Short mmCIF file of C-alpha atoms in Angstrom, two decimals:
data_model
loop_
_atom_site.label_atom_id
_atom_site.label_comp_id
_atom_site.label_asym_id
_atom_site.label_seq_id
_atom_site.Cartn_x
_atom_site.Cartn_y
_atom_site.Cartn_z
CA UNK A 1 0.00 0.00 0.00
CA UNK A 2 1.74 3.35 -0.96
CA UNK A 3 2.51 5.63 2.00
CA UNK A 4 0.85 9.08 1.82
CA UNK A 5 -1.32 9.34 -1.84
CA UNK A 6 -2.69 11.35 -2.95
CA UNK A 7 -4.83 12.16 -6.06
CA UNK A 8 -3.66 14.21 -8.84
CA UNK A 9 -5.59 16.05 -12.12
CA UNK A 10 -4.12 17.27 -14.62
CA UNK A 11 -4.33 20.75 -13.59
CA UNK A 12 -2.67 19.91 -10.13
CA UNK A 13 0.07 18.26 -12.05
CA UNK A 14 0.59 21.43 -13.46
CA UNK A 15 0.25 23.57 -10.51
CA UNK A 16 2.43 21.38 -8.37
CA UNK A 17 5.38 21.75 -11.07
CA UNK A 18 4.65 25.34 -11.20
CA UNK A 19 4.93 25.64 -7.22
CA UNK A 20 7.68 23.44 -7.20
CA UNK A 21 9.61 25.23 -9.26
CA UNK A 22 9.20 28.22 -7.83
CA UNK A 23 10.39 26.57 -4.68
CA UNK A 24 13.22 25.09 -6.44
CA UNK A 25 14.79 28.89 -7.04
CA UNK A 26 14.12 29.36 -3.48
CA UNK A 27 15.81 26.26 -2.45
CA UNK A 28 19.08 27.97 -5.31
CA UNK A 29 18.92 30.91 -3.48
CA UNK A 30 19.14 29.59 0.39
CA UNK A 31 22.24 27.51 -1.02
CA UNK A 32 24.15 30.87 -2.12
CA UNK A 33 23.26 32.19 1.70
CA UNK A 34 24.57 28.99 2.79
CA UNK A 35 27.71 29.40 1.01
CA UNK A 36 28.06 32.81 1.47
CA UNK A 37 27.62 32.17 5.15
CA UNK A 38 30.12 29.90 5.31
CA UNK A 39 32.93 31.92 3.49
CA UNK A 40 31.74 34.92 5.77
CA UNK A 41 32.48 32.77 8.89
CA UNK A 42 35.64 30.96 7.27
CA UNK A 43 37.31 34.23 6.73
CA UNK A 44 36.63 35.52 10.40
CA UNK A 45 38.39 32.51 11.54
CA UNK A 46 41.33 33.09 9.36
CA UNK A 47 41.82 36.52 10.82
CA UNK A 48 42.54 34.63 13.86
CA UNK A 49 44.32 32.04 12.65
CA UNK A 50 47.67 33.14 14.61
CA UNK A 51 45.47 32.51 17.97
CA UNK A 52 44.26 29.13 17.28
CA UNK A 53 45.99 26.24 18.12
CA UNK A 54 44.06 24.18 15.68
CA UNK A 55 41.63 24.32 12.70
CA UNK A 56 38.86 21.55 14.44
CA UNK A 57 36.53 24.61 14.26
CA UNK A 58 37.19 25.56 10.11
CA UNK A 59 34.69 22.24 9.76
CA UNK A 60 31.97 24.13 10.33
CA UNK A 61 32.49 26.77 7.27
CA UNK A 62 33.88 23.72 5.14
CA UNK A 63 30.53 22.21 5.36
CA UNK A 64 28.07 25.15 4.71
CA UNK A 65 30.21 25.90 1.23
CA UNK A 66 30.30 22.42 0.47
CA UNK A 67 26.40 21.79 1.57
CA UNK A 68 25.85 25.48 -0.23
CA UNK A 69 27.31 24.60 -3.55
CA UNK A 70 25.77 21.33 -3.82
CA UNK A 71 22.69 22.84 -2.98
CA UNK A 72 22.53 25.27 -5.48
CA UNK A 73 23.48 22.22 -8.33
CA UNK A 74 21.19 20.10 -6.89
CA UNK A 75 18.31 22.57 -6.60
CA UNK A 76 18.72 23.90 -10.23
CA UNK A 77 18.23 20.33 -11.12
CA UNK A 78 15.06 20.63 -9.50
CA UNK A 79 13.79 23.43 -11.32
CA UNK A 80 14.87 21.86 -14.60
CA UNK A 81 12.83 18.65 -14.33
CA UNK A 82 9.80 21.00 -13.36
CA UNK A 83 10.20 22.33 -16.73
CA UNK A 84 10.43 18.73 -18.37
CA UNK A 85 7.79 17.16 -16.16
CA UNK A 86 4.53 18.04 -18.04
CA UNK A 87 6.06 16.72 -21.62
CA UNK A 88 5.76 13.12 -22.02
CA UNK A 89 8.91 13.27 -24.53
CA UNK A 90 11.47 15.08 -22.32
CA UNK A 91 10.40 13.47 -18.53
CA UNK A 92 11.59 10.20 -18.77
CA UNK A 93 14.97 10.95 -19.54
CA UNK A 94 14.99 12.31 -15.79
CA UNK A 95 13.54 8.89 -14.37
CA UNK A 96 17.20 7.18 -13.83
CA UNK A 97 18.89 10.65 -12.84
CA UNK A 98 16.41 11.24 -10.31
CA UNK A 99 16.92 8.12 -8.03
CA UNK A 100 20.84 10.13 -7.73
CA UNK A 101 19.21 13.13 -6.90
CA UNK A 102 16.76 11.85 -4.02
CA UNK A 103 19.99 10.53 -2.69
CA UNK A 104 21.85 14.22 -2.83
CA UNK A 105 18.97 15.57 -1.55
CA UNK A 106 18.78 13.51 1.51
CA UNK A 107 22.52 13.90 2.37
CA UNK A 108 22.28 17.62 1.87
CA UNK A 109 19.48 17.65 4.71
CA UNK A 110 22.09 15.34 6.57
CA UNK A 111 25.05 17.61 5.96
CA UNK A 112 23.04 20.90 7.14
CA UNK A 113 21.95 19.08 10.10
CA UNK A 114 25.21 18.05 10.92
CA UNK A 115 26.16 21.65 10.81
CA UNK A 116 23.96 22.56 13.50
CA UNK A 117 24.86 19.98 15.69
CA UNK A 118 28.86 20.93 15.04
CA UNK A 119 28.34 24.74 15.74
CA UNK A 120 27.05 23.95 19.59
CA UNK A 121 29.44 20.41 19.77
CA UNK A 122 33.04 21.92 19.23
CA UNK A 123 32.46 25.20 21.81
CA UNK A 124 34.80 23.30 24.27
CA UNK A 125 37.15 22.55 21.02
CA UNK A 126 37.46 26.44 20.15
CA UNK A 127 38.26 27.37 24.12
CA UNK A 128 40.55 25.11 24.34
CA UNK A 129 42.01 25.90 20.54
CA UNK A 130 41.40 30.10 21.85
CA UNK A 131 43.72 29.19 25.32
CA UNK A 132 46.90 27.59 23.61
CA UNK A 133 46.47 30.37 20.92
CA UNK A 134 46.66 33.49 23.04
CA UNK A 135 48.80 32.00 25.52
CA UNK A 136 51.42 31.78 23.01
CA UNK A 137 50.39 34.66 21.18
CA UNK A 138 51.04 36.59 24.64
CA UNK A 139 54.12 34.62 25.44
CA UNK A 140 55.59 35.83 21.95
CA UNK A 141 54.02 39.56 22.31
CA UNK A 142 57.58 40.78 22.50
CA UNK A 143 59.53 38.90 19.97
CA UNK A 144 59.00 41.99 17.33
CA UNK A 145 62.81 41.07 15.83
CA UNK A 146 62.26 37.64 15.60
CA UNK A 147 61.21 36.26 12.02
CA UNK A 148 57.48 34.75 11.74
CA UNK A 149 56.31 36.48 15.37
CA UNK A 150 57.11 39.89 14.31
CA UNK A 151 53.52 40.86 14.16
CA UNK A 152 52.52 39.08 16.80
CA UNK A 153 52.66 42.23 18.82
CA UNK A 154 50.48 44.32 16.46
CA UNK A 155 47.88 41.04 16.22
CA UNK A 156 47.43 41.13 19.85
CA UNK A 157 47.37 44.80 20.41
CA UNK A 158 44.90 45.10 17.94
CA UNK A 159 42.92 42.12 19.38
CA UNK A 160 42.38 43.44 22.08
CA UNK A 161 41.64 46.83 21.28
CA UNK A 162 38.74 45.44 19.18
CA UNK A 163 37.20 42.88 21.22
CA UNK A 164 37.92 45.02 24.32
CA UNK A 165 40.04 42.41 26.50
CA UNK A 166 42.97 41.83 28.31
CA UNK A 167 45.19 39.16 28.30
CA UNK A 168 44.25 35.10 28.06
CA UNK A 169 41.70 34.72 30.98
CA UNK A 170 42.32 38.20 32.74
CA UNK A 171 44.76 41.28 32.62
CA UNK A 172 47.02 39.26 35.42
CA UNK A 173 47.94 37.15 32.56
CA UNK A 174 50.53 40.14 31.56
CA UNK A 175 52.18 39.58 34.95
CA UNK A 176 53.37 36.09 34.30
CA UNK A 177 55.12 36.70 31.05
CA UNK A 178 57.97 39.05 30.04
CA UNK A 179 56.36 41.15 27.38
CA UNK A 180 58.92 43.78 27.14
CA UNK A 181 61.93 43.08 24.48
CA UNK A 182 65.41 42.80 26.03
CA UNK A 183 66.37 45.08 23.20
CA UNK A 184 64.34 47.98 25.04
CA UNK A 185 65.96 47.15 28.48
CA UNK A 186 68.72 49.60 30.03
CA UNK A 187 70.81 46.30 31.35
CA UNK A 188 72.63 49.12 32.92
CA UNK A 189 69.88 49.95 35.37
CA UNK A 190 70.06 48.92 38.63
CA UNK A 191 66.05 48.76 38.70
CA UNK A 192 66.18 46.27 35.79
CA UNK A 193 69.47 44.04 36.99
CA UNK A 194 66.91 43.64 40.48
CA UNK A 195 63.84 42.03 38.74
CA UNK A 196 66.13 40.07 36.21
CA UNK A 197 67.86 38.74 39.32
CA UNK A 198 64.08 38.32 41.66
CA UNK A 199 62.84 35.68 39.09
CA UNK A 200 64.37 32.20 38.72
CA UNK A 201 64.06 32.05 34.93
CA UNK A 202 65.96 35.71 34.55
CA UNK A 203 63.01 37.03 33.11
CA UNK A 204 62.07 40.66 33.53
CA UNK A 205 58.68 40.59 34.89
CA UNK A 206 56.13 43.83 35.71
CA UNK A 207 53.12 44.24 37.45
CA UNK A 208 51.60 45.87 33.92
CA UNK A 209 50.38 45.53 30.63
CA UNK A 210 50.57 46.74 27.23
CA UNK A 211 48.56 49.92 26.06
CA UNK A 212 46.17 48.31 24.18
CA UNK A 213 44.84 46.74 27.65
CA UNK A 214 43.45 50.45 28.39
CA UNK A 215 39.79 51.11 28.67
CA UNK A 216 38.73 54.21 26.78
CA UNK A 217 35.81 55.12 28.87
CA UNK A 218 37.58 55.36 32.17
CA UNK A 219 37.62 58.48 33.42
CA UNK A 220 40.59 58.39 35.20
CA UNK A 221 43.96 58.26 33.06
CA UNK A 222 45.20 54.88 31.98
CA UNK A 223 47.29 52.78 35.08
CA UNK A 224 49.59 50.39 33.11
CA UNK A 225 52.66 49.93 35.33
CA UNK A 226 52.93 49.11 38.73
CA UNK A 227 49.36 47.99 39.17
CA UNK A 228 50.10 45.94 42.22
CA UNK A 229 51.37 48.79 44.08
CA UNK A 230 48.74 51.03 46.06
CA UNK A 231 51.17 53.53 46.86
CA UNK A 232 52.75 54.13 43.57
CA UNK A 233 49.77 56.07 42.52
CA UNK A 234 47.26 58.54 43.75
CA UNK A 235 44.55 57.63 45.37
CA UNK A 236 44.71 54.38 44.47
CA UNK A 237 43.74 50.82 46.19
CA UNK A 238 44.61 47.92 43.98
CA UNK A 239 42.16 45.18 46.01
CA UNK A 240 39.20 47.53 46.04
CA UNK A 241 39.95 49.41 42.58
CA UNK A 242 37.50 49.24 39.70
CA UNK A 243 40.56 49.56 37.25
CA UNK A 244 40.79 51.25 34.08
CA UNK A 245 41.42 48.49 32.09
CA UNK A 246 39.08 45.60 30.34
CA UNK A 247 38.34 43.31 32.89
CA UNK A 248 37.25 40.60 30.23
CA UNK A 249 39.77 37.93 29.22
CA UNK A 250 40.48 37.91 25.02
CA UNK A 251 39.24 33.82 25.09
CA UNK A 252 36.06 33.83 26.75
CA UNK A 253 35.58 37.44 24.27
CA UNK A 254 36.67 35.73 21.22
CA UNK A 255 34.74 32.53 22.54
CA UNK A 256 31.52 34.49 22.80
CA UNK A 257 32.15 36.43 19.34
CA UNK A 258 32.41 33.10 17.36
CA UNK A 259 29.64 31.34 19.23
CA UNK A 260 26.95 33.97 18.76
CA UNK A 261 28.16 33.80 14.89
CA UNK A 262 27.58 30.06 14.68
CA UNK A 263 24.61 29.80 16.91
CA UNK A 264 22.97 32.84 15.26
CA UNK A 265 23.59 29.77 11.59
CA UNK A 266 21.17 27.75 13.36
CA UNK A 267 17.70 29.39 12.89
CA UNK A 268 18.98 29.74 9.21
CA UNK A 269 20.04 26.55 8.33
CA UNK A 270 17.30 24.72 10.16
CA UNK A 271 15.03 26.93 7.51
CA UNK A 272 16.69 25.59 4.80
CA UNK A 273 16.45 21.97 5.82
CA UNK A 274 12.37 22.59 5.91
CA UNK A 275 13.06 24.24 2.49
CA UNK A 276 15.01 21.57 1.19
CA UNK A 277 12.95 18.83 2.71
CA UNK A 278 9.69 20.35 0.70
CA UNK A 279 11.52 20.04 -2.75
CA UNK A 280 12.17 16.47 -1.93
CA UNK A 281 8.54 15.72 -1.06
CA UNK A 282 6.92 17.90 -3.74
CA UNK A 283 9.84 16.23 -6.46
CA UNK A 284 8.81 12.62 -5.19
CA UNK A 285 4.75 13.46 -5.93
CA UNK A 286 5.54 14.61 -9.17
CA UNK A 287 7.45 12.13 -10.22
CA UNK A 288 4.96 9.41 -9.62
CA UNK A 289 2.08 11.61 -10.46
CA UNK A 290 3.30 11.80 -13.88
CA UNK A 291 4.63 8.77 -14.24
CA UNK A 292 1.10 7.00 -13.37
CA UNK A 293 -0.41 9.47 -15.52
CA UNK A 294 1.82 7.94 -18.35
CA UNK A 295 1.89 4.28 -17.28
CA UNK A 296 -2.43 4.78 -17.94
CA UNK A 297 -1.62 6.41 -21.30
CA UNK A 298 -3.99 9.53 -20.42
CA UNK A 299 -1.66 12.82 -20.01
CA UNK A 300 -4.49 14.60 -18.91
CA UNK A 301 -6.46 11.77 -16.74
CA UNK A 302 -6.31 11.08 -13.30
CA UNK A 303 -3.19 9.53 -11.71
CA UNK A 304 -2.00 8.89 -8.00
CA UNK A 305 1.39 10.27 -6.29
CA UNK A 306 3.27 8.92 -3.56
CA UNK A 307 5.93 9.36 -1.44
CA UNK A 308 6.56 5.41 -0.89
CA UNK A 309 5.72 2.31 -3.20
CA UNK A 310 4.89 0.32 -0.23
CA UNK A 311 5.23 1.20 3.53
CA UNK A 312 8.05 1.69 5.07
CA UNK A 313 9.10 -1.53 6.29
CA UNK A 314 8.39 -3.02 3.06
CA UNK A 315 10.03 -0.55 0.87
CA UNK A 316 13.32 -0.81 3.89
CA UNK A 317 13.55 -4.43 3.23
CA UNK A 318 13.22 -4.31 -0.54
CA UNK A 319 15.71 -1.20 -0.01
CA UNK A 320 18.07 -3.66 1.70
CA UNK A 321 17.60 -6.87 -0.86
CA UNK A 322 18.81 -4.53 -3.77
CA UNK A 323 21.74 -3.46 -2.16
CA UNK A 324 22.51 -7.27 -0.99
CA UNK A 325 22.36 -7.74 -4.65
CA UNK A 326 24.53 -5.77 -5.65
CA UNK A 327 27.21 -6.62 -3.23
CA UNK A 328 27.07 -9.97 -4.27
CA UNK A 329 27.66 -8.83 -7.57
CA UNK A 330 30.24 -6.84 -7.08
CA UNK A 331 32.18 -9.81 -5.24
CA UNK A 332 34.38 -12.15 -7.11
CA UNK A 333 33.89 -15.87 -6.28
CA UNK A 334 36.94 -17.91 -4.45
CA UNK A 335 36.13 -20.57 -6.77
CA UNK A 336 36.00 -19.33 -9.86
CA UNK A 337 38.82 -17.54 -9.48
CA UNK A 338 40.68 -20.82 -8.49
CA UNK A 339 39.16 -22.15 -11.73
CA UNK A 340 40.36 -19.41 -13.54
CA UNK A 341 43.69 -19.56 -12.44
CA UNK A 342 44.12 -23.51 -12.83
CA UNK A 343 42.96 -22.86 -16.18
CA UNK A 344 45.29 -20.37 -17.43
CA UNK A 345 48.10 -22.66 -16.09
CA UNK A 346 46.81 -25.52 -18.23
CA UNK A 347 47.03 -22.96 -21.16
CA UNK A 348 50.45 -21.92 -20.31
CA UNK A 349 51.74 -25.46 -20.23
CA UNK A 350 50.16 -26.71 -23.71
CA UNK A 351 51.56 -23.85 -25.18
CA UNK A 352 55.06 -24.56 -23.90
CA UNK A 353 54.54 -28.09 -24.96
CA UNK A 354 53.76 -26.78 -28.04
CA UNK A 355 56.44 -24.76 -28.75
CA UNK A 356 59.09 -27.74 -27.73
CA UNK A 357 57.76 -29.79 -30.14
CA UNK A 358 57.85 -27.05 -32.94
CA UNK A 359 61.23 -26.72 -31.72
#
């Protein structure tokens, strides 16, 4: 018994190709947003490439070009066997190519659903990816004469001017790193031979951080050195201090940033997949709407469409027979190839005999 039919005139036939066509450009024109989408996101992860440890994350922009692309070939398709459907001497070229595109169709609705589930599954991925990055962008903050880190300074200043942050998980972060270049120490200073000597590794390490750590809309002038120190400035009490610097780390505000970008994909794509799942259905009633209307030899009469044969169990284990089938088929028998091989040997040795006794 065929799952879901429904009856079709003539003039349904017709209206259904028109609507489905229609849909079919609509379907073309979510798969550009879903590419464009994805190079949109790609390329916002590649200006952060130097602060990512690894590229786990660039799967979810892979996909929605890929899925995008495919979508838009697939979906013009579509449209183009609307156009064929109501002549009897164009459709039936479609009837093989269309058991391919059910299957596209299907994986695309796969694919974009996989997307969704990616941009919420690798959060703990990109935080992880986000630490390593800045730590070692922060470590190497100061290496502006060394080849391939040289603009790590600018990158970092300019991250966090942007995002308005401060160091890995907090400002403090500056404290535990020597971010000033030994080329810009007076080794001659008796202040700078003293905190050389305090630390164990001989690194000279401040109680500030870089400019770019300032916050703008503090009223009071930027503190950058000697933050520790109550008495070094004014009016000042480090533990009780609202200081004039971001108090948000750059992970948790690059974390956030590319998060709300991939969550805000979801609505979106879950549109898309309704869109793309209503060319499917709407193909699969044409198809056998038309094709019963020319297995009864009556273009304009009457005809049933479907969206299964059978019901689902029955068309799953005819589903699985066919492929059985052509496993078996594809499989070369032990035996014969035994055969085969015994054979050619026989061959081989009567035409050795037979060249001996030429000989």
């Amino acid at each position: 018994m065929a799952l879901l039919k429904m009856k079709f005139s003539q003039q349904r036939r017709v209206r259904l190709a028109q609507g489905l066509w229609l849909l079919s450009w609509l379907a073309v024109m979510c798969g550009a947003f879903i590419f464009c989408l994805g190079v949109y996101l790609k390329i916002e992860l590649l200006r952060r490439d130097e602060v990512m440890e690894d590229t786990d994350i660039h799967a979810v922009p892979n996909l929605l070009m890929l899925v995008g692309l495919a979508s838009i070939g697939a979906n013009w398709v579509a449209s183009r066997v609307c156009q064929d459907s109501l002549d009897a001497s164009r459709f039936p070229r479609w009837k093989v190519l269309l058991l391919g595109w059910y299957a596209v169709a299907v994986l695309l609705c796969c694919l974009l659903l996989a997307v969704v589930v990616l941009s919420y599954a690798l959060q703990g991925r990109l935080e992880e990816s986000l630490k390593v990055g800045l730590r070692n962008g922060i470590r190497f903050y100061k290496d502006t004469d060394v080849p391939g880190r040289c603009f790590q300074k600018e990158t970092i200043d300019r991250l966090q001017m942007e995002f308005r942050c401060c160091g890995n998980n907090n400002f403090k972060d500056w404290f535990e790193i020597q971010w000033v270049s030994n080329r810009y120490l007076d080794f001659t200073s008796q202040e700078v031979k003293d905190r050389i000597r305090s630390n164990v590794d001989g690194r000279y390490l401040l109680d500030g951080v870089p400019f770019s750590c300032c916050n703008p809309a503090s009223p009071r002038p930027c503190l950058q050195n000697q933050l520790t120190d109550s008495r070094a400035h004014y009016n000042y009490e480090y533990q009780s201090e609202e200081l004039n610097l971001y108090s948000r780390g750059c992970r948790q505000a690059l974390t956030d940033y590319y998060m709300g970008l991939m969550n805000s994909t979801g609505p979106g794509v879950l549109s898309v997949i309704l869109i793309q799942l209503s060319v499917l259905l709407s193909m699969r009633y044409l198809q056998t709407a038309v094709d019963g209307a020319m297995a009864l030899e009556s273009p304009e009469g009457e005809s049933e469409g479907y969206i299964l044969e059978k019901d689902v169990k029955a068309t799953y284990a005819e589903v699985k027979a066919k492929a059985l089938d052509l496993l078996k088929f594809a499989q070369v028998d032990p035996a014969s190839e035994v055969a085969g091989a015994e054979e050619g040997e026989k061959a081989a040795e009567a035409s050795a005999k037979a060249a001996t006794t030429a000989a």
